[in-house]
PDB file of C-alpha atoms and ligand atoms in Angstrom:
ATOM      1  CA  UNK A 418       8.497 -13.615   4.375  1.00 50.00           C
ATOM      2  CA  UNK A 419       5.507 -15.872   3.794  1.00 47.00           C
ATOM      3  CA  UNK A 420       4.708 -18.017   6.769  1.00 45.00           C
ATOM      4  CA  UNK A 421       6.897 -15.827   8.963  1.00 50.00           C
ATOM      5  CA  UNK A 422       5.505 -13.987  11.907  1.00 57.00           C
ATOM      6  CA  UNK A 423       7.444 -10.871  12.716  1.00 61.00           C
ATOM      7  CA  UNK A 424       8.254 -10.298  16.355  1.00 64.00           C
ATOM      8  CA  UNK A 425       6.958  -6.867  17.407  1.00 61.00           C
ATOM      9  CA  UNK A 426      10.486  -5.714  18.208  1.00 78.00           C
ATOM     10  CA  UNK A 427      11.789  -6.607  14.751  1.00 91.00           C
ATOM     11  CA  UNK A 428      11.208  -4.102  11.958  1.00 96.00           C
ATOM     12  CA  UNK A 429       8.803  -5.173   9.242  1.00 97.00           C
ATOM     13  CA  UNK A 430      10.602  -2.762   6.929  1.00 98.00           C
ATOM     14  CA  UNK A 431      14.196  -1.611   7.090  1.00 98.00           C
ATOM     15  CA  UNK A 432      15.518   0.673   4.410  1.00 98.00           C
ATOM     16  CA  UNK A 433      19.177   1.684   4.374  1.00 98.00           C
ATOM     17  CA  UNK A 434      20.620   4.500   2.274  1.00 98.00           C
ATOM     18  CA  UNK A 435      18.071   3.804  -0.405  1.00 98.00           C
ATOM     19  CA  UNK A 436      18.392   5.815  -3.608  1.00 97.00           C
ATOM     20  CA  UNK A 437      16.436   5.826  -6.820  1.00 97.00           C
ATOM     21  CA  UNK A 438      17.468   7.398 -10.085  1.00 96.00           C
ATOM     22  CA  UNK A 439      15.873   7.137 -13.487  1.00 92.00           C
ATOM     23  CA  UNK A 440      17.551   6.973 -16.901  1.00 79.00           C
ATOM     24  CA  UNK A 441      20.378   4.777 -15.762  1.00 62.00           C
ATOM     25  CA  UNK A 442      20.393   2.969 -19.066  1.00 67.00           C
ATOM     26  CA  UNK A 443      22.555   5.820 -20.353  1.00 67.00           C
ATOM     27  CA  UNK A 444      25.124   6.010 -17.524  1.00 61.00           C
ATOM     28  CA  UNK A 445      27.602   7.874 -19.741  1.00 65.00           C
ATOM     29  CA  UNK A 446      25.177  10.783 -19.843  1.00 65.00           C
ATOM     30  CA  UNK A 447      25.121  12.036 -16.243  1.00 60.00           C
ATOM     31  CA  UNK A 448      22.838  14.933 -17.045  1.00 63.00           C
ATOM     32  CA  UNK A 449      20.174  12.474 -18.229  1.00 68.00           C
ATOM     33  CA  UNK A 450      20.194  10.749 -14.860  1.00 82.00           C
ATOM     34  CA  UNK A 451      17.403  12.011 -12.661  1.00 92.00           C
ATOM     35  CA  UNK A 452      17.720  11.088  -9.008  1.00 95.00           C
ATOM     36  CA  UNK A 453      14.394  11.136  -7.153  1.00 97.00           C
ATOM     37  CA  UNK A 454      15.237   9.473  -3.804  1.00 98.00           C
ATOM     38  CA  UNK A 455      18.375  10.276  -1.778  1.00 98.00           C
ATOM     39  CA  UNK A 456      19.713   8.107   1.047  1.00 98.00           C
ATOM     40  CA  UNK A 457      16.384   7.157   2.568  1.00 98.00           C
ATOM     41  CA  UNK A 458      16.711   5.439   5.945  1.00 98.00           C
ATOM     42  CA  UNK A 459      13.633   4.013   7.622  1.00 98.00           C
ATOM     43  CA  UNK A 460      12.578   1.396  10.121  1.00 97.00           C
ATOM     44  CA  UNK A 461       8.905   0.539  10.250  1.00 97.00           C
ATOM     45  CA  UNK A 462       7.553  -1.793  12.920  1.00 96.00           C
ATOM     46  CA  UNK A 463       4.561  -4.135  12.781  1.00 96.00           C
ATOM     47  CA  UNK A 464       1.333  -2.333  13.660  1.00 95.00           C
ATOM     48  CA  UNK A 465       2.479   1.174  12.775  1.00 97.00           C
ATOM     49  CA  UNK A 466       0.144   3.521  10.906  1.00 97.00           C
ATOM     50  CA  UNK A 467       2.226   5.904   8.813  1.00 98.00           C
ATOM     51  CA  UNK A 468       1.330   8.880   6.664  1.00 98.00           C
ATOM     52  CA  UNK A 469       3.793   9.971   3.995  1.00 98.00           C
ATOM     53  CA  UNK A 470       3.357  13.581   2.933  1.00 98.00           C
ATOM     54  CA  UNK A 471       5.180  15.889   0.562  1.00 97.00           C
ATOM     55  CA  UNK A 472       4.664  17.986  -2.517  1.00 96.00           C
ATOM     56  CA  UNK A 473       3.861  16.487  -5.860  1.00 96.00           C
ATOM     57  CA  UNK A 474       7.048  15.083  -7.383  1.00 96.00           C
ATOM     58  CA  UNK A 475       8.825  14.665  -4.031  1.00 97.00           C
ATOM     59  CA  UNK A 476       9.189  10.890  -4.535  1.00 97.00           C
ATOM     60  CA  UNK A 477       6.280   9.498  -2.492  1.00 97.00           C
ATOM     61  CA  UNK A 478       4.962   7.109  -5.136  1.00 97.00           C
ATOM     62  CA  UNK A 479       8.481   6.047  -6.079  1.00 97.00           C
ATOM     63  CA  UNK A 480       9.152   5.125  -2.445  1.00 98.00           C
ATOM     64  CA  UNK A 481       5.795   3.333  -2.122  1.00 98.00           C
ATOM     65  CA  UNK A 482       6.475   1.322  -5.285  1.00 97.00           C
ATOM     66  CA  UNK A 483       9.830   0.211  -3.911  1.00 98.00           C
ATOM     67  CA  UNK A 484       8.306  -0.693  -0.523  1.00 98.00           C
ATOM     68  CA  UNK A 485       5.631  -2.660  -2.408  1.00 97.00           C
ATOM     69  CA  UNK A 486       8.274  -4.590  -4.386  1.00 96.00           C
ATOM     70  CA  UNK A 487       6.864  -3.128  -7.603  1.00 95.00           C
ATOM     71  CA  UNK A 488      10.123  -1.309  -8.322  1.00 96.00           C
ATOM     72  CA  UNK A 489      13.754  -1.654  -7.276  1.00 96.00           C
ATOM     73  CA  UNK A 490      16.152   0.894  -5.783  1.00 97.00           C
ATOM     74  CA  UNK A 491      19.261   1.914  -7.709  1.00 95.00           C
ATOM     75  CA  UNK A 492      21.355   1.965  -4.514  1.00 97.00           C
ATOM     76  CA  UNK A 493      20.946   1.007  -0.873  1.00 98.00           C
ATOM     77  CA  UNK A 494      19.015  -1.891   0.539  1.00 97.00           C
ATOM     78  CA  UNK A 495      15.479  -2.842   1.496  1.00 98.00           C
ATOM     79  CA  UNK A 496      14.870  -5.512   4.112  1.00 98.00           C
ATOM     80  CA  UNK A 497      11.327  -6.824   4.388  1.00 97.00           C
ATOM     81  CA  UNK A 498      10.565  -8.966   7.430  1.00 95.00           C
ATOM     82  CA  UNK A 499      14.279  -9.451   7.963  1.00 95.00           C
ATOM     83  CA  UNK A 500      15.049 -10.507   4.391  1.00 95.00           C
ATOM     84  CA  UNK A 501      16.930  -8.551   1.766  1.00 97.00           C
ATOM     85  CA  UNK A 502      14.453  -7.978  -1.072  1.00 97.00           C
ATOM     86  CA  UNK A 503      17.312  -7.838  -3.602  1.00 97.00           C
ATOM     87  CA  UNK A 504      17.827 -11.576  -3.017  1.00 97.00           C
ATOM     88  CA  UNK A 505      14.204 -12.519  -3.852  1.00 97.00           C
ATOM     89  CA  UNK A 506      13.584 -14.467  -7.042  1.00 96.00           C
ATOM     90  CA  UNK A 507      10.879 -13.147  -9.343  1.00 95.00           C
ATOM     91  CA  UNK A 508       8.562 -15.901  -8.049  1.00 96.00           C
ATOM     92  CA  UNK A 509       9.200 -14.839  -4.474  1.00 96.00           C
ATOM     93  CA  UNK A 510       8.563 -11.203  -5.360  1.00 96.00           C
ATOM     94  CA  UNK A 511       5.262 -12.133  -7.003  1.00 95.00           C
ATOM     95  CA  UNK A 512       4.312 -14.186  -3.975  1.00 95.00           C
ATOM     96  CA  UNK A 513       5.161 -11.398  -1.526  1.00 96.00           C
ATOM     97  CA  UNK A 514       3.124  -8.916  -3.577  1.00 95.00           C
ATOM     98  CA  UNK A 515       0.191 -11.316  -3.654  1.00 95.00           C
ATOM     99  CA  UNK A 516       0.225 -12.596  -0.062  1.00 94.00           C
ATOM    100  CA  UNK A 517       2.028 -10.149   2.164  1.00 96.00           C
ATOM    101  CA  UNK A 518       1.194  -6.710   0.805  1.00 97.00           C
ATOM    102  CA  UNK A 519      -2.191  -5.181   0.010  1.00 96.00           C
ATOM    103  CA  UNK A 520      -2.238  -2.263  -2.433  1.00 97.00           C
ATOM    104  CA  UNK A 521      -4.786   0.535  -2.564  1.00 96.00           C
ATOM    105  CA  UNK A 522      -4.565   3.295  -5.178  1.00 95.00           C
ATOM    106  CA  UNK A 523      -6.138   6.686  -5.737  1.00 95.00           C
ATOM    107  CA  UNK A 524      -7.939   5.516  -8.888  1.00 95.00           C
ATOM    108  CA  UNK A 525      -9.233   2.270  -7.274  1.00 96.00           C
ATOM    109  CA  UNK A 526      -7.800   0.181 -10.173  1.00 96.00           C
ATOM    110  CA  UNK A 527     -10.765  -2.214 -10.358  1.00 98.00           C
ATOM    111  CA  UNK A 528     -11.392  -4.356 -13.420  1.00 98.00           C
ATOM    112  CA  UNK A 529     -14.378  -2.751 -15.114  1.00 97.00           C
ATOM    113  CA  UNK A 530     -15.835  -5.905 -16.617  1.00 98.00           C
ATOM    114  CA  UNK A 531     -15.873  -7.787 -13.346  1.00 98.00           C
ATOM    115  CA  UNK A 532     -18.343  -7.557 -10.493  1.00 98.00           C
ATOM    116  CA  UNK A 533     -17.258  -6.349  -7.068  1.00 98.00           C
ATOM    117  CA  UNK A 534     -17.202  -9.971  -5.893  1.00 98.00           C
ATOM    118  CA  UNK A 535     -14.987 -11.148  -8.738  1.00 98.00           C
ATOM    119  CA  UNK A 536     -12.631  -8.178  -8.347  1.00 98.00           C
ATOM    120  CA  UNK A 537     -12.094  -9.111  -4.707  1.00 98.00           C
ATOM    121  CA  UNK A 538     -11.643 -12.796  -5.564  1.00 98.00           C
ATOM    122  CA  UNK A 539      -8.780 -12.189  -8.037  1.00 97.00           C
ATOM    123  CA  UNK A 540      -5.860 -12.340  -5.556  1.00 96.00           C
ATOM    124  CA  UNK A 541      -7.278 -15.565  -4.111  1.00 97.00           C
ATOM    125  CA  UNK A 542      -7.542 -17.199  -7.536  1.00 97.00           C
ATOM    126  CA  UNK A 543      -4.033 -16.023  -8.278  1.00 94.00           C
ATOM    127  CA  UNK A 544      -2.872 -17.641  -5.030  1.00 94.00           C
ATOM    128  CA  UNK A 545      -4.385 -20.951  -6.182  1.00 95.00           C
ATOM    129  CA  UNK A 546      -7.753 -21.085  -4.412  1.00 97.00           C
ATOM    130  CA  UNK A 547     -10.661 -22.636  -6.297  1.00 97.00           C
ATOM    131  CA  UNK A 548     -13.458 -20.481  -7.689  1.00 96.00           C
ATOM    132  CA  UNK A 549     -16.227 -21.269  -5.224  1.00 97.00           C
ATOM    133  CA  UNK A 550     -14.044 -20.947  -2.126  1.00 97.00           C
ATOM    134  CA  UNK A 551     -12.542 -17.702  -3.445  1.00 97.00           C
ATOM    135  CA  UNK A 552     -16.033 -16.257  -3.954  1.00 97.00           C
ATOM    136  CA  UNK A 553     -17.025 -17.282  -0.445  1.00 97.00           C
ATOM    137  CA  UNK A 554     -13.980 -15.551   0.989  1.00 97.00           C
ATOM    138  CA  UNK A 555     -14.460 -12.492  -1.216  1.00 97.00           C
ATOM    139  CA  UNK A 556     -18.047 -12.173   0.028  1.00 97.00           C
ATOM    140  CA  UNK A 557     -16.873 -12.275   3.609  1.00 96.00           C
ATOM    141  CA  UNK A 558     -14.397  -9.440   2.999  1.00 96.00           C
ATOM    142  CA  UNK A 559     -16.974  -7.335   1.142  1.00 97.00           C
ATOM    143  CA  UNK A 560     -19.280  -7.795   4.122  1.00 96.00           C
ATOM    144  CA  UNK A 561     -16.507  -6.693   6.478  1.00 94.00           C
ATOM    145  CA  UNK A 562     -16.031  -3.464   4.548  1.00 95.00           C
ATOM    146  CA  UNK A 563     -19.783  -2.796   4.489  1.00 95.00           C
ATOM    147  CA  UNK A 564     -20.458  -3.848   0.902  1.00 96.00           C
ATOM    148  CA  UNK A 565     -22.353  -7.099   1.401  1.00 96.00           C
ATOM    149  CA  UNK A 566     -25.251  -5.686  -0.661  1.00 97.00           C
ATOM    150  CA  UNK A 567     -23.121  -4.778  -3.642  1.00 97.00           C
ATOM    151  CA  UNK A 568     -21.414  -8.001  -4.638  1.00 98.00           C
ATOM    152  CA  UNK A 569     -22.979  -8.153  -8.107  1.00 98.00           C
ATOM    153  CA  UNK A 570     -22.413  -4.522  -8.955  1.00 98.00           C
ATOM    154  CA  UNK A 571     -19.876  -3.535 -11.563  1.00 98.00           C
ATOM    155  CA  UNK A 572     -17.456  -0.701 -10.719  1.00 98.00           C
ATOM    156  CA  UNK A 573     -19.409   1.859 -12.790  1.00 98.00           C
ATOM    157  CA  UNK A 574     -22.498   1.055 -10.715  1.00 98.00           C
ATOM    158  CA  UNK A 575     -20.717   2.018  -7.494  1.00 98.00           C
ATOM    159  CA  UNK A 576     -19.818   5.381  -5.935  1.00 97.00           C
ATOM    160  CA  UNK A 577     -16.161   6.325  -5.489  1.00 97.00           C
ATOM    161  CA  UNK A 578     -16.278   5.423  -1.807  1.00 96.00           C
ATOM    162  CA  UNK A 579     -17.863   2.050  -2.591  1.00 97.00           C
ATOM    163  CA  UNK A 580     -15.255   1.358  -5.277  1.00 97.00           C
ATOM    164  CA  UNK A 581     -12.505   2.140  -2.786  1.00 95.00           C
ATOM    165  CA  UNK A 582     -14.097  -0.284  -0.301  1.00 96.00           C
ATOM    166  CA  UNK A 583     -14.007  -2.967  -3.021  1.00 97.00           C
ATOM    167  CA  UNK A 584     -10.328  -2.142  -3.598  1.00 97.00           C
ATOM    168  CA  UNK A 585      -9.645  -2.335   0.144  1.00 96.00           C
ATOM    169  CA  UNK A 586     -11.460  -5.687   0.332  1.00 96.00           C
ATOM    170  CA  UNK A 587      -9.294  -6.915  -2.538  1.00 97.00           C
ATOM    171  CA  UNK A 588      -6.192  -5.692  -0.711  1.00 96.00           C
ATOM    172  CA  UNK A 589      -7.272  -7.601   2.406  1.00 95.00           C
ATOM    173  CA  UNK A 590      -8.363 -10.994   1.067  1.00 95.00           C
ATOM    174  CA  UNK A 591      -4.994 -12.649   1.387  1.00 95.00           C
ATOM    175  CA  UNK A 592      -4.630 -11.224   4.913  1.00 93.00           C
ATOM    176  CA  UNK A 593      -1.468  -9.193   4.327  1.00 95.00           C
ATOM    177  CA  UNK A 594       0.678  -7.819   7.158  1.00 95.00           C
ATOM    178  CA  UNK A 595       1.140  -4.576   5.252  1.00 97.00           C
ATOM    179  CA  UNK A 596      -1.189  -2.242   3.373  1.00 98.00           C
ATOM    180  CA  UNK A 597       0.263   0.390   1.056  1.00 98.00           C
ATOM    181  CA  UNK A 598      -2.193   3.072   0.009  1.00 97.00           C
ATOM    182  CA  UNK A 599      -1.111   5.801  -2.427  1.00 97.00           C
ATOM    183  CA  UNK A 600      -3.475   8.773  -2.018  1.00 96.00           C
ATOM    184  CA  UNK A 601      -6.440   6.458  -1.354  1.00 96.00           C
ATOM    185  CA  UNK A 602      -8.806   9.350  -0.627  1.00 96.00           C
ATOM    186  CA  UNK A 603      -7.526  11.608  -3.417  1.00 95.00           C
ATOM    187  CA  UNK A 604     -10.662  11.084  -5.515  1.00 94.00           C
ATOM    188  CA  UNK A 605     -13.171  11.127  -2.662  1.00 94.00           C
ATOM    189  CA  UNK A 606     -15.226  13.833  -0.974  1.00 95.00           C
ATOM    190  CA  UNK A 607     -14.493  14.803   2.625  1.00 95.00           C
ATOM    191  CA  UNK A 608     -17.195  12.705   4.277  1.00 95.00           C
ATOM    192  CA  UNK A 609     -16.320   9.602   2.251  1.00 95.00           C
ATOM    193  CA  UNK A 610     -12.605  10.187   2.891  1.00 95.00           C
ATOM    194  CA  UNK A 611     -13.237  10.178   6.631  1.00 95.00           C
ATOM    195  CA  UNK A 612     -15.183   6.910   6.332  1.00 95.00           C
ATOM    196  CA  UNK A 613     -12.384   5.273   4.347  1.00 95.00           C
ATOM    197  CA  UNK A 614      -9.807   6.516   6.877  1.00 96.00           C
ATOM    198  CA  UNK A 615     -11.898   5.141   9.736  1.00 95.00           C
ATOM    199  CA  UNK A 616     -11.760   1.776   7.944  1.00 95.00           C
ATOM    200  CA  UNK A 617      -7.945   1.913   7.649  1.00 96.00           C
ATOM    201  CA  UNK A 618      -7.711   2.921  11.316  1.00 96.00           C
ATOM    202  CA  UNK A 619      -9.924  -0.010  12.298  1.00 95.00           C
ATOM    203  CA  UNK A 620      -7.831  -2.476  10.265  1.00 95.00           C
ATOM    204  CA  UNK A 621      -4.686  -1.121  11.882  1.00 96.00           C
ATOM    205  CA  UNK A 622      -6.123  -1.199  15.397  1.00 95.00           C
ATOM    206  CA  UNK A 623      -8.137  -4.423  15.346  1.00 94.00           C
ATOM    207  CA  UNK A 624      -6.036  -6.600  13.039  1.00 93.00           C
ATOM    208  CA  UNK A 625      -2.659  -5.066  13.673  1.00 92.00           C
ATOM    209  CA  UNK A 626      -2.100  -4.490   9.973  1.00 96.00           C
ATOM    210  CA  UNK A 627       0.757  -2.090   9.264  1.00 97.00           C
ATOM    211  CA  UNK A 628      -0.615   0.759   7.144  1.00 98.00           C
ATOM    212  CA  UNK A 629       1.495   3.166   5.091  1.00 98.00           C
ATOM    213  CA  UNK A 630      -0.456   5.784   3.214  1.00 97.00           C
ATOM    214  CA  UNK A 631       0.377   8.780   1.089  1.00 97.00           C
ATOM    215  CA  UNK A 632      -1.760  11.854   1.417  1.00 96.00           C
ATOM    216  CA  UNK A 633      -1.693  15.588   0.721  1.00 93.00           C
ATOM    217  CA  UNK A 634      -4.167  16.417   3.437  1.00 94.00           C
ATOM    218  CA  UNK A 635      -3.413  17.129   7.079  1.00 95.00           C
ATOM    219  CA  UNK A 636      -6.777  15.833   8.307  1.00 95.00           C
ATOM    220  CA  UNK A 637      -6.138  12.506   6.542  1.00 96.00           C
ATOM    221  CA  UNK A 638      -2.566  12.301   7.895  1.00 96.00           C
ATOM    222  CA  UNK A 639      -3.969  12.951  11.377  1.00 96.00           C
ATOM    223  CA  UNK A 640      -5.255   9.365  11.477  1.00 96.00           C
ATOM    224  CA  UNK A 641      -1.701   8.037  11.407  1.00 97.00           C
ATOM    225  CA  UNK A 642       0.570   7.800  14.422  1.00 96.00           C
ATOM    226  CA  UNK A 643       3.712   8.589  12.491  1.00 98.00           C
ATOM    227  CA  UNK A 644       4.301  11.240   9.874  1.00 98.00           C
ATOM    228  CA  UNK A 645       7.102  11.063   7.317  1.00 98.00           C
ATOM    229  CA  UNK A 646       7.605  14.083   5.107  1.00 98.00           C
ATOM    230  CA  UNK A 647       9.541  13.951   1.847  1.00 98.00           C
ATOM    231  CA  UNK A 648      11.004  16.957   0.117  1.00 98.00           C
ATOM    232  CA  UNK A 649      12.831  16.651  -3.202  1.00 98.00           C
ATOM    233  CA  UNK A 650      13.575  12.999  -2.490  1.00 98.00           C
ATOM    234  CA  UNK A 651      14.859  13.492   1.078  1.00 98.00           C
ATOM    235  CA  UNK A 652      13.131  12.680   4.360  1.00 98.00           C
ATOM    236  CA  UNK A 653      12.835  16.045   6.077  1.00 98.00           C
ATOM    237  CA  UNK A 654      10.550  14.990   8.929  1.00 98.00           C
ATOM    238  CA  UNK A 655       9.877  11.668  10.667  1.00 98.00           C
ATOM    239  CA  UNK A 656       7.726  12.086  13.754  1.00 97.00           C
ATOM    240  CA  UNK A 657       5.803   9.663  15.869  1.00 96.00           C
ATOM    241  CA  UNK A 658       2.669  10.942  17.537  1.00 87.00           C
ATOM    242  CA  UNK A 659       0.954   9.383  20.493  1.00 74.00           C
ATOM    243  CA  UNK A 660      -2.660  10.121  19.599  1.00 56.00           C
ATOM    244  CA  UNK A 661      -4.921   9.540  16.639  1.00 49.00           C
ATOM    245  CA  UNK A 662      -8.226  11.174  15.863  1.00 49.00           C
ATOM    246  CA  UNK A 663     -10.197   7.935  16.177  1.00 48.00           C
TER     247      UNK A 663
HETATM  248  P1  ADP B 535       5.065  11.948  -5.940  1.00 69.11           P
HETATM  249  O1  ADP B 535       4.350  10.646  -5.801  1.00 69.11           O
HETATM  250  O2  ADP B 535       5.617  12.484  -4.650  1.00 69.11           O
HETATM  251  O3  ADP B 535       4.249  12.982  -6.655  1.00 69.11           O
HETATM  252  P2  ADP B 535       6.791  10.482  -7.769  1.00 69.11           P
HETATM  253  O4  ADP B 535       7.470   9.475  -6.927  1.00 69.11           O
HETATM  254  O5  ADP B 535       5.667  10.032  -8.616  1.00 69.11           O
HETATM  255  O6  ADP B 535       6.365  11.725  -6.847  1.00 69.11           O
HETATM  256  O7  ADP B 535       7.867  11.155  -8.716  1.00 69.11           O
HETATM  257  C1  ADP B 535       9.092  11.686  -8.223  1.00 69.11           C
HETATM  258  C2  ADP B 535       9.933  12.154  -9.396  1.00 69.11           C
HETATM  259  O8  ADP B 535      10.330  11.033 -10.171  1.00 69.11           O
HETATM  260  C3  ADP B 535       9.213  13.088 -10.340  1.00 69.11           C
HETATM  261  O9  ADP B 535      10.113  14.083 -10.738  1.00 69.11           O
HETATM  262  C4  ADP B 535       8.832  12.200 -11.486  1.00 69.11           C
HETATM  263  O10 ADP B 535       8.775  12.921 -12.681  1.00 69.11           O
HETATM  264  C5  ADP B 535       9.955  11.199 -11.519  1.00 69.11           C
HETATM  265  N1  ADP B 535       9.545   9.882 -12.044  1.00 69.11           N
HETATM  266  C6  ADP B 535       8.594   9.082 -11.512  1.00 69.11           C
HETATM  267  N2  ADP B 535       8.473   7.942 -12.215  1.00 69.11           N
HETATM  268  C7  ADP B 535       9.391   8.028 -13.226  1.00 69.11           C
HETATM  269  C8  ADP B 535       9.787   7.170 -14.308  1.00 69.11           C
HETATM  270  N3  ADP B 535       9.203   5.971 -14.486  1.00 69.11           N
HETATM  271  N4  ADP B 535      10.758   7.586 -15.141  1.00 69.11           N
HETATM  272  C9  ADP B 535      11.362   8.780 -14.945  1.00 69.11           C
HETATM  273  N5  ADP B 535      11.059   9.641 -13.959  1.00 69.11           N
HETATM  274  C10 ADP B 535      10.082   9.277 -13.108  1.00 69.11           C
HETATM  275 MG1   MG B 536       2.428  10.109  -6.298  1.00 69.11          MG
END
């Protein structure tokens, strides 16, 4: 999908009858096979802002990992920007994860021994940019997320909200079309959560980045314009709303 611009009327993501089961390395033992996603069908268009909700264990992270090309389905298909992900080589998968998708996690997942600036620069270095240019770009993204003063801080010198802004900057540096955030406010207080959500909303609105985020909280999901609810591995609700809170 690199270098491809998706027409607004073409889905960025198309998932057909997608299933995921674990323990398939012992197929003779059916009882050991644990299915966690059942016939998931989804079309997601460029510029959507989606909240995925559902109880713990309902398959949200499993679905996010498949959408992020970090894991593969056991049945069904996943088309990303019009291409069947099952046909990607491992190099292509790595490239898509690096360039086209930004990941944000509940636990921030920053490298502890690196400064904020160097954490943000990692995806650029990985994509082949030289050190000084990558630092310049990383600085620009830290400034855009309000952290221009904190470039030399290490993660343990930053608050949770600041660490999540570093993680969001890192997710943004390669200018992905898609951001996947798995409970990004799960470790943050209410005020900080609202600030982080306002940042996602701004990225979605101003840069047209497609945002898919998992949350347990209704007031966080309220920022999205589409709500998908999972229950025991099934989609039980998929509703588009016309208004957002910001
Ligand atoms: P959620 O994010 O909604 O809490 P998950 O997608 O993490 O749910 O997990 C869904 C189900 O899949 C759970 O029952 C979990 O135990 C199981 N599961 C998740 N990852 C694995 C794995 N690597 N191996 C086996 N079972 C797993
Ligand atoms: Mg989860």
